[in-house]
Amino acid sequence: MLATGLALERGWAINLGGGMHHASASHGMGWCPFDDIVLAVRRVRRAAGRRLVVLFIDMDAHQGNGVERDKLHLPVEDLHIIDFYNARIFPLDDEVKPAIDIAVELRSGAEDDEILGRLQAVLAVAATTLPRPDLVMYNAGTDVLAGDPLGRLGMSAAGVVQRDEIVWRWCRDVARAPVVMTLSGGYTRESAGVITASIQNLFEKFNLAKDIAVGGASSDSRATG
């Protein structure tokens, strides 16, 4: 919730522990005790006094079924979802798939070229078919790495760094919306190092240290660099 508020205030934020996308309002699931994504959306909407249009981009290897369940059953309006996931692994939740605006079902072992190519194509479609968001919530799971026993995809460390940069650049240049990034799943020893490399890359490419040095940008600013 704090990271989401900071993103609206400063243009961006990164939360190291968020992205519990399997939990819903009714129950926890898959190591996720509560749906922090929807809780954050509801909190910032209450603080803003209006129904912000939110785009949830879920790049974790698993379907974000908890967020999708809450979108359908609470319901949560003006929440749009792009979900990339390995279609052959947990949670296999067909019931909530109607909540997904753009679903990208990946095969086990999918590698950088396939995933990044489809990401670029999907973001181009989203720019013309979905409402322009007031906020992007980006779930940047590293369980997409090759060798992850739960994600079963085949991305390289460099591919994950590039993936994150693609999403942030789209948020800045196309959607022109603030972004809050959560780290979600990642079950290999390599995940921490890849996350570090990606955040370092984002700081360099988007000049994020400037925002921290001046104590944050104005409330209507966007990440720049």
XYZ file of C-alpha atoms in Angstrom:
225
model
C 0.000 0.000 0.000
C 2.805 2.418 0.870
C 4.678 1.658 -2.350
C 1.556 2.289 -4.398
C 0.996 5.633 -2.725
C 4.631 6.584 -3.299
C 4.362 5.643 -6.973
C 1.421 8.008 -7.400
C 3.328 10.728 -5.572
C 6.760 10.316 -7.156
C 6.169 8.431 -10.393
C 7.600 5.051 -9.364
C 8.200 2.692 -6.457
C 9.606 -0.799 -5.925
C 8.393 -3.078 -3.134
C 10.740 -5.946 -2.297
C 8.143 -8.231 -0.741
C 4.882 -7.697 -2.592
C 3.023 -9.417 -5.379
C 0.912 -11.970 -3.488
C -1.227 -12.633 -6.511
C -2.708 -16.028 -5.561
C -4.590 -14.819 -2.476
C -8.057 -13.328 -2.698
C -10.417 -11.644 -0.256
C -11.876 -15.018 0.709
C -8.704 -17.045 1.322
C -4.957 -17.285 1.001
C -3.256 -19.579 -1.495
C 0.162 -20.476 -2.812
C 2.233 -18.870 -0.017
C 0.178 -15.677 -0.376
C -1.734 -14.760 2.837
C -3.674 -11.818 1.362
C -4.183 -10.022 -1.948
C -1.863 -7.053 -1.492
C -2.467 -5.884 -5.068
C -6.204 -5.296 -4.650
C -5.756 -4.008 -1.088
C -3.326 -1.396 -2.418
C -5.664 -0.414 -5.259
C -8.563 0.086 -2.874
C -6.422 2.053 -0.434
C -5.072 4.530 -2.995
C -8.496 4.985 -4.559
C -9.894 5.855 -1.160
C -7.058 8.313 -0.552
C -7.456 9.878 -4.006
C -11.202 10.167 -3.670
C -11.776 8.719 -7.125
C -11.712 5.427 -8.977
C -8.280 5.348 -10.553
C -7.875 3.224 -13.675
C -5.307 0.561 -12.804
C -3.433 -1.802 -15.112
C -1.972 -4.923 -13.488
C 0.833 -6.467 -15.570
C 1.651 -9.879 -14.130
C 4.897 -11.376 -15.455
C 5.336 -13.985 -12.718
C 5.433 -17.527 -14.098
C 2.130 -18.386 -12.413
C -1.382 -17.188 -13.226
C -2.390 -14.363 -10.873
C -5.649 -16.039 -9.980
C -6.240 -14.327 -6.639
C -6.246 -10.845 -8.147
C -8.461 -12.140 -10.945
C -10.878 -13.705 -8.459
C -11.176 -10.450 -6.540
C -11.721 -8.488 -9.746
C -14.672 -10.740 -10.561
C -16.219 -11.293 -7.163
C -15.658 -8.183 -5.034
C -15.850 -6.778 -7.754
C -13.003 -4.382 -8.594
C -13.957 -2.107 -11.466
C -11.519 -0.303 -13.768
C -8.848 -2.889 -12.986
C -7.373 -4.242 -16.194
C -5.123 -7.300 -16.250
C -2.369 -8.516 -18.551
C -1.232 -11.935 -17.342
C 1.712 -13.934 -18.723
C 1.949 -17.407 -17.208
C 3.017 -20.991 -17.784
C -0.268 -22.645 -18.692
C 0.857 -26.065 -17.452
C 1.577 -25.279 -13.800
C -0.277 -24.210 -10.638
C -2.901 -22.802 -10.183
C -4.693 -23.862 -13.412
C -7.639 -21.675 -12.392
C -9.911 -21.593 -15.429
C -12.825 -20.173 -13.453
C -11.258 -16.726 -13.103
C -9.718 -16.394 -16.576
C -12.607 -14.153 -17.746
C -11.109 -11.447 -15.515
C -7.957 -11.291 -17.680
C -8.046 -8.630 -20.390
C -5.023 -10.027 -22.220
C -3.862 -13.539 -21.316
C -0.571 -14.939 -22.611
C -0.329 -18.657 -21.939
C 3.265 -19.808 -22.241
C 4.628 -23.292 -22.842
C 7.027 -24.831 -20.348
C 10.601 -23.919 -21.248
C 9.690 -20.712 -23.124
C 12.838 -18.601 -23.531
C 13.767 -14.936 -23.890
C 12.951 -14.387 -27.560
C 9.469 -15.870 -27.283
C 8.508 -14.116 -24.035
C 10.021 -10.726 -24.872
C 8.580 -10.781 -28.375
C 5.119 -11.539 -27.074
C 5.514 -8.883 -24.384
C 6.308 -6.203 -26.960
C 3.329 -7.252 -29.057
C 0.936 -7.344 -26.104
C 1.965 -3.912 -24.856
C 1.338 -2.507 -28.341
C -2.150 -4.029 -28.288
C -2.808 -2.773 -24.762
C -1.930 0.771 -25.778
C -4.749 0.795 -28.344
C -7.393 -1.425 -26.725
C -7.259 -0.757 -22.978
C -8.024 2.537 -21.232
C -4.983 4.630 -20.413
C -4.102 3.757 -16.808
C -3.645 6.185 -13.949
C -1.362 3.596 -12.357
C 0.484 0.463 -13.491
C 1.126 -2.321 -10.997
C 3.883 -4.557 -12.338
C 4.435 -8.000 -10.840
C 8.016 -8.867 -11.826
C 8.469 -12.465 -10.721
C 11.856 -14.110 -11.263
C 10.425 -17.626 -11.210
C 10.603 -17.278 -15.002
C 14.343 -18.004 -14.841
C 15.647 -21.196 -16.433
C 16.043 -23.830 -13.748
C 13.349 -22.488 -11.437
C 11.633 -25.633 -10.164
C 8.196 -24.042 -9.838
C 8.069 -21.671 -12.805
C 9.493 -24.109 -15.390
C 10.230 -21.403 -17.945
C 13.550 -20.673 -19.620
C 14.434 -16.997 -19.339
C 18.017 -15.862 -18.844
C 19.187 -13.294 -16.298
C 19.742 -10.786 -19.111
C 16.263 -11.522 -20.432
C 14.653 -10.679 -17.095
C 16.587 -7.395 -16.907
C 15.414 -6.563 -20.429
C 11.829 -7.560 -19.599
C 11.677 -5.155 -16.678
C 13.158 -2.330 -18.722
C 10.603 -2.917 -21.507
C 7.709 -2.642 -19.061
C 9.067 0.472 -17.350
C 9.802 2.171 -20.663
C 6.262 1.440 -21.867
C 4.853 2.893 -18.641
C 6.899 6.061 -19.098
C 6.728 6.621 -22.839
C 3.409 5.076 -23.901
C 1.055 4.805 -20.934
C 2.653 7.850 -19.274
C 1.624 6.393 -15.943
C 3.377 5.846 -12.622
C 4.527 2.302 -11.940
C 4.845 0.272 -8.766
C 6.916 -2.898 -9.135
C 6.564 -5.941 -6.886
C 8.914 -8.929 -7.003
C 6.570 -11.861 -6.366
C 7.912 -15.395 -6.940
C 11.448 -16.652 -7.502
C 12.763 -19.971 -6.213
C 16.393 -20.254 -7.288
C 19.572 -18.944 -5.694
C 20.028 -16.778 -8.777
C 16.875 -14.728 -8.176
C 18.404 -12.247 -5.719
C 21.290 -11.412 -8.030
C 18.996 -11.007 -11.030
C 16.691 -8.713 -9.063
C 19.692 -6.629 -8.001
C 20.936 -6.375 -11.578
C 17.505 -5.383 -12.840
C 16.995 -2.668 -10.241
C 20.481 -1.318 -10.916
C 19.635 -1.201 -14.610
C 16.379 0.633 -13.935
C 18.193 3.182 -11.759
C 20.710 3.801 -14.546
C 18.308 3.853 -17.508
C 15.616 5.966 -15.837
C 17.814 8.108 -13.585
C 15.876 7.003 -10.507
C 18.561 8.103 -8.057
C 17.678 11.701 -8.928
C 14.189 11.279 -7.493
C 15.556 9.855 -4.247
C 18.238 12.553 -3.954
C 15.677 15.335 -4.099
C 13.234 13.560 -1.807
C 10.788 12.611 -4.557
C 9.336 14.391 -7.541
C 6.131 16.386 -7.660
C 2.814 14.627 -7.414
C 2.130 14.720 -11.165
C 5.588 13.651 -12.281
C 6.588 10.474 -14.043
C 9.804 8.475 -13.931
C 12.234 10.078 -16.339
C 15.612 9.314 -17.766
